[in-house]
Tab-separated table of C-alpha atoms and ligand atoms in Angstrom:
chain	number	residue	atom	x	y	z
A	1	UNK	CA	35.820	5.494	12.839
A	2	UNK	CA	34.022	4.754	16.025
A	3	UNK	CA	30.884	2.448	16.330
A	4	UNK	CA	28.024	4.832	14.871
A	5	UNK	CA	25.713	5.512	17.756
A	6	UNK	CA	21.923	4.014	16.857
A	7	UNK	CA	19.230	5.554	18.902
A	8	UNK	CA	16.317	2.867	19.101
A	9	UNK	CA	13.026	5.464	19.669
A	10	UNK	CA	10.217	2.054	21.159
A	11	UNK	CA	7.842	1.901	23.250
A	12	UNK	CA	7.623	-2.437	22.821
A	13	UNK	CA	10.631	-3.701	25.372
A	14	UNK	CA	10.391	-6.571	23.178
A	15	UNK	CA	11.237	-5.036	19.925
A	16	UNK	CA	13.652	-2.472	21.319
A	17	UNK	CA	15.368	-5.029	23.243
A	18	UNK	CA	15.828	-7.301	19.979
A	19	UNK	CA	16.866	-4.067	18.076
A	20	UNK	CA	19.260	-3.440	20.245
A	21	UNK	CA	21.206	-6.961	20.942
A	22	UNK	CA	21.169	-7.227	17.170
A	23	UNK	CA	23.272	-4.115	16.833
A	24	UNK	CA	25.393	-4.499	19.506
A	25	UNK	CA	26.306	-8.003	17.455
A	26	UNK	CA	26.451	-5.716	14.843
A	27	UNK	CA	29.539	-3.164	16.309
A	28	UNK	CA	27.028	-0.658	17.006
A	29	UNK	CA	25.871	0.861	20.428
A	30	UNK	CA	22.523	1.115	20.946
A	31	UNK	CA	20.758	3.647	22.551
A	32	UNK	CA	17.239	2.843	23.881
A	33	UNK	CA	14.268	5.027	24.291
A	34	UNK	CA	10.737	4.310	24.952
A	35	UNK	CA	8.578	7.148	24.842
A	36	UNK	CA	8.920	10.685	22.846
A	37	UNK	CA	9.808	12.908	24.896
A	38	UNK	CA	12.545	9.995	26.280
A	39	UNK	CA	14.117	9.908	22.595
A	40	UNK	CA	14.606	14.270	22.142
A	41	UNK	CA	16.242	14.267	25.160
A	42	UNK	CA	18.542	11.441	24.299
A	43	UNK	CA	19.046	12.817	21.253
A	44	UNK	CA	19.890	16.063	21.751
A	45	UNK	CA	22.300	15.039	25.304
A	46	UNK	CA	23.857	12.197	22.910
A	47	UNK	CA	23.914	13.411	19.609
A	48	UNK	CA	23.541	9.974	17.744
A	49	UNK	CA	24.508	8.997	14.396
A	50	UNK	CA	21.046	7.769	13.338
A	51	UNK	CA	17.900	7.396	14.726
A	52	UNK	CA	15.423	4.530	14.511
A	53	UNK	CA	11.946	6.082	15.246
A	54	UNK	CA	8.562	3.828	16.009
A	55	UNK	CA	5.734	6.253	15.014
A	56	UNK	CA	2.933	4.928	17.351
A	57	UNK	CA	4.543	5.843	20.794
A	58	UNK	CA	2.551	6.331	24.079
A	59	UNK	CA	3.270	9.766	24.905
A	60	UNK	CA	3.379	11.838	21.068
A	61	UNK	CA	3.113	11.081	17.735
A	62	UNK	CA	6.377	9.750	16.002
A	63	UNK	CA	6.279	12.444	13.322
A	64	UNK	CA	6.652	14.502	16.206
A	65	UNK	CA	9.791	13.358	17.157
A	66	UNK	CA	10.794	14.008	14.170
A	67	UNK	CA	10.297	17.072	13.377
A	68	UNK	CA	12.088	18.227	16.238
A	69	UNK	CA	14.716	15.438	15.553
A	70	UNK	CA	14.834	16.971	11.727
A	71	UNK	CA	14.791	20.969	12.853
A	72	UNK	CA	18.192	20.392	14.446
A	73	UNK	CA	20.512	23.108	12.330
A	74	UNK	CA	23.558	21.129	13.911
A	75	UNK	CA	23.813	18.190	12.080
A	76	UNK	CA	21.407	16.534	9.673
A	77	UNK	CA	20.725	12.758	11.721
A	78	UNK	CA	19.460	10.122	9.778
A	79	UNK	CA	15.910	8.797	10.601
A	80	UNK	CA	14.505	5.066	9.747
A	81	UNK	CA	10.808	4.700	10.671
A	82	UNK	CA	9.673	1.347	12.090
A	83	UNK	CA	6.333	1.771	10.453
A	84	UNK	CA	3.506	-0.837	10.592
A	85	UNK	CA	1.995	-2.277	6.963
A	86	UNK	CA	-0.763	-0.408	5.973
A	87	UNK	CA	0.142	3.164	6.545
A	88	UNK	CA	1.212	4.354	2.993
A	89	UNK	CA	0.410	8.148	3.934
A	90	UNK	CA	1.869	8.167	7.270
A	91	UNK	CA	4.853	7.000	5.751
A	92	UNK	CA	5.089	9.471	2.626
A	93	UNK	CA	4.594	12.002	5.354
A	94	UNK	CA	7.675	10.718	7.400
A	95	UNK	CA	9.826	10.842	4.047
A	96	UNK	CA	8.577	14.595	3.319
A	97	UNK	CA	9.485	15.005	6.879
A	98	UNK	CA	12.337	14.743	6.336
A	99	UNK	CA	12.882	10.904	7.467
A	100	UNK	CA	15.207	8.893	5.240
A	101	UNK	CA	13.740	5.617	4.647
A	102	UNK	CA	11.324	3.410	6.335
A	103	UNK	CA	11.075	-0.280	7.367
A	104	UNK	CA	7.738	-2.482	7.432
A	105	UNK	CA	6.908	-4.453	10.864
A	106	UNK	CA	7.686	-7.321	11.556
A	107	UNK	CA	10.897	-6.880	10.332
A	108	UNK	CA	14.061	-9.324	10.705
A	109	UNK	CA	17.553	-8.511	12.053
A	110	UNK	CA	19.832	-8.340	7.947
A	111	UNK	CA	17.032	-5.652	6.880
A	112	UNK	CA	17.054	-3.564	9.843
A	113	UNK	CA	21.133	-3.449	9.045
A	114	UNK	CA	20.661	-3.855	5.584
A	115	UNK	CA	18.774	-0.393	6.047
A	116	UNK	CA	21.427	1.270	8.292
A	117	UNK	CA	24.722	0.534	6.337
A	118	UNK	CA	22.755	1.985	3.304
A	119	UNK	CA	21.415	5.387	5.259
A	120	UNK	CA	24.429	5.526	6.903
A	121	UNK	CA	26.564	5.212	3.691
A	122	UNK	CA	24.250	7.648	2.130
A	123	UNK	CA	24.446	10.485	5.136
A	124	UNK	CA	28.153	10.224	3.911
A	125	UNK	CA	27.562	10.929	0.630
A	126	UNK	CA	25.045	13.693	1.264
A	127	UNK	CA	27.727	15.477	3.828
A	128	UNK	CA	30.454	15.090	1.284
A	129	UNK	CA	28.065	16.680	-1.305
A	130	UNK	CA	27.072	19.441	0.873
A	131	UNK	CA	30.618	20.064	1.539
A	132	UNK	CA	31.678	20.457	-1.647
A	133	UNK	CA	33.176	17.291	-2.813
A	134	UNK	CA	30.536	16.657	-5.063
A	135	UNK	CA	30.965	13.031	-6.880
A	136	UNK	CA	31.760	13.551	-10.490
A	137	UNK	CA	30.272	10.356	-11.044
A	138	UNK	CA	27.778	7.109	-10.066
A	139	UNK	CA	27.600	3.905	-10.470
A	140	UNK	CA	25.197	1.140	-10.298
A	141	UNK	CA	26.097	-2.145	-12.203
A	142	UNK	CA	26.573	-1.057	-15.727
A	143	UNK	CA	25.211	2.278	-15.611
A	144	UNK	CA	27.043	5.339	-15.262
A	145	UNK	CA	26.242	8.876	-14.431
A	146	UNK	CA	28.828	11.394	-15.397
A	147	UNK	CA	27.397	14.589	-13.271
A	148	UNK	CA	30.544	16.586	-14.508
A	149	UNK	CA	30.222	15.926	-18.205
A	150	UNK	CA	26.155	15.541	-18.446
A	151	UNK	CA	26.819	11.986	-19.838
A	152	UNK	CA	25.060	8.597	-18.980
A	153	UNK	CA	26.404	5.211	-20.062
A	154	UNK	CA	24.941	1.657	-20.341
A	155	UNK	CA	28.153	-0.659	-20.435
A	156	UNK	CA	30.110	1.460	-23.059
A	157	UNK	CA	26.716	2.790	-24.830
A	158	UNK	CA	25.745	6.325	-24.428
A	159	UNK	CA	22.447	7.119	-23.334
A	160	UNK	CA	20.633	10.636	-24.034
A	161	UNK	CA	18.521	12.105	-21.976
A	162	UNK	CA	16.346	15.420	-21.618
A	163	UNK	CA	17.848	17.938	-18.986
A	164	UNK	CA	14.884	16.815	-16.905
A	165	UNK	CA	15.173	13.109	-17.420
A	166	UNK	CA	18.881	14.025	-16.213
A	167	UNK	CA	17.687	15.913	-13.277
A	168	UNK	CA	15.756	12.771	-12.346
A	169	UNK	CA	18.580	10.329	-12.480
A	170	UNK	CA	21.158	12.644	-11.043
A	171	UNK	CA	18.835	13.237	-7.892
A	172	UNK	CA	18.658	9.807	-7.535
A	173	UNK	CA	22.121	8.854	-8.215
A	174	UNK	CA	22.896	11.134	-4.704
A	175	UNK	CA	20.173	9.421	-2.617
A	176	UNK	CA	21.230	5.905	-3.940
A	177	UNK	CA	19.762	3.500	-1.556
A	178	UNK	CA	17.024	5.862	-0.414
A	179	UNK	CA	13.866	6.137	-1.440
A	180	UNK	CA	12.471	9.669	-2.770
A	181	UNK	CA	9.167	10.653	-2.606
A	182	UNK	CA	7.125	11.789	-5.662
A	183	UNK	CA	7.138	14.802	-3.892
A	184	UNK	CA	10.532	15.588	-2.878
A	185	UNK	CA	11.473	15.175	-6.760
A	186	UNK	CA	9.028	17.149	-8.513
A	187	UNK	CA	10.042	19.747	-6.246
A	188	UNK	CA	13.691	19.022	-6.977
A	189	UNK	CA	13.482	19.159	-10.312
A	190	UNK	CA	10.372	21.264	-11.231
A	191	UNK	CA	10.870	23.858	-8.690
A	192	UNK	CA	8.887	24.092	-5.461
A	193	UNK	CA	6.078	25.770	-6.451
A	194	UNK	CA	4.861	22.978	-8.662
A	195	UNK	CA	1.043	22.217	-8.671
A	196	UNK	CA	-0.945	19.017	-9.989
A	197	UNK	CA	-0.123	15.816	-9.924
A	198	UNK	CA	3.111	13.313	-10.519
A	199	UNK	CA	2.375	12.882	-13.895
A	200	UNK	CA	5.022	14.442	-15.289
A	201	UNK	CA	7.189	12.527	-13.187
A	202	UNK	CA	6.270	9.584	-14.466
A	203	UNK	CA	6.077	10.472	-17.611
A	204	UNK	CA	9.676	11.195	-17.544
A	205	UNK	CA	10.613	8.010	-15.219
A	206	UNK	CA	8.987	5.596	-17.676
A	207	UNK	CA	11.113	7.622	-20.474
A	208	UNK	CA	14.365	6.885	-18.805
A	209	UNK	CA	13.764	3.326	-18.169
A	210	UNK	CA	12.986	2.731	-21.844
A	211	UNK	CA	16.066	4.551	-22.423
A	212	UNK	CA	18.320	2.827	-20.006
A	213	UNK	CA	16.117	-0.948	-21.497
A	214	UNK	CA	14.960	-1.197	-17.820
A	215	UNK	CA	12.418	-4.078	-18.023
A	216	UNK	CA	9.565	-2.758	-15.617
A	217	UNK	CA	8.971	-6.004	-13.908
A	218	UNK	CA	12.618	-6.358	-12.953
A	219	UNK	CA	14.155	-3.720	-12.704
A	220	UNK	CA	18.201	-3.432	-12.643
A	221	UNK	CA	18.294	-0.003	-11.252
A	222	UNK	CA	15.477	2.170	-10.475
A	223	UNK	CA	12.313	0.940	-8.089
A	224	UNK	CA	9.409	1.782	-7.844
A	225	UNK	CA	7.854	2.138	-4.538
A	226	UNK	CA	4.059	2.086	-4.981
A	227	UNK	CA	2.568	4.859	-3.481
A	228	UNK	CA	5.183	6.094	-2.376
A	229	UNK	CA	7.847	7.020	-5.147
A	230	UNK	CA	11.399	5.606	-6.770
A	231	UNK	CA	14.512	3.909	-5.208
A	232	UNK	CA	17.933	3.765	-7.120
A	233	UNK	CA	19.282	0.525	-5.942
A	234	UNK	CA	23.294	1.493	-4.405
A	235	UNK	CA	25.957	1.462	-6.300
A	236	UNK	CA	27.978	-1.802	-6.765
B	301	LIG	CA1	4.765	1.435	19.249
């Protein structure tokens, strides 16, 4: 496969410029662009394999860029968002958005890749879905999801769980690596017209962690991203 093609959406020279020597090191290219209406031209003349996107940009707002970056029928294109500390709903709005994970400034070079390889790896998987080669199963250390047979495993222990609960774990078993918003699941799993709060959800997430012995302060598969929503670490 050729070097994916990273589109670096920053307005800082000295960020962008430090994004993109690190993926050139990397055995990307990188693809610079430092205003809004810069990056939807460059994406749509060069058609990039993912797109990191800086929300605060001189010209538009970031979420702007993505929408029009996420409304493209051709192709779905990953999105990171370099997003600064304290913006919780900015960055829940991103995910709903359609963005596919987000990374905190300041940020060092093995996340930013860290964060790639994963979206990257999970674009794949989403594709293959979509395309009818649907995994028949997950796995993340010693749990397994059998999506074919409805079955989940801890080592060689069966685990049962509600259809929801499944639901849950399934849905997060395809976006392995990424992190879903409260949102995006309860309308997943409870259909989108669902009203009131994540409750439920959580409900049924703290029901499959007991069920899978997840200890909540560390975690072995599914995290929890405070205010934002879950994360089932990759597979491996
Ligand atoms: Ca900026």
């Amino acid at each position: 496969m050729d070097a994916a093609l990273i589109l670096v959406v920053e307005d800082e020279r000295t960020i962008s410029n430090f994004i993109c020597r690190a993926l050139v090191s990397a055995g990307y290219k990188a693809l610079p662009a430092a205003t809004g209406g810069e990056a939807i031209t460059l994406f749509f003349s060069h058609r990039p394999d993912l797109v990191l996107l800086d929300l605060g940009l001189p010209d538009m707002d970031g979420l702007e860029v993505l929408q029009q970056v996420a409304s493209d029928p051709q192709r779905e294109t990953p999105v990171i968002i370099l997003s600064a500390r304290d913006r919780e709903s900015e960055k829940v709005k991103a995910l709903d958005l359609g963005a596919d994970d987000y990374i905190v400034k300041p940020f060092g070079v093995p996340e930013v890749l860290a964060r790639i390889r994963t979206t990257l790896r999970h674009a794949e998987r989403v594709r293959s879905a979509t395309h009818g080669e649907k995994k028949l199963s997950y796995r993340v250390k010693d749990l397994t999801v059998d999506t074919a047979r409805h079955q989940v495993f801890v080592g060689e222990k069966e685990i049962h769980l509600t259809q929801n609960e499944f639901k849950i774990l399934e849905l997060l078993c395809l976006h392995a690596g990424k992190v879903l918003t409260y949102d995006f699941i309860m309308k997943e799993v409870w259909g989108p017209y669902t009203t009131g709060g994540n409750q439920i959800l959580r409900v049924n997430m703290a029901n499959i962690r007991r069920k899978l012995g997840e200890n909540p302060s560390e975690p072995k598969y599914v995290l929890t991203e405070l205010g934002i929503g879950y994360r089932l670490l990759e597979e491996g």
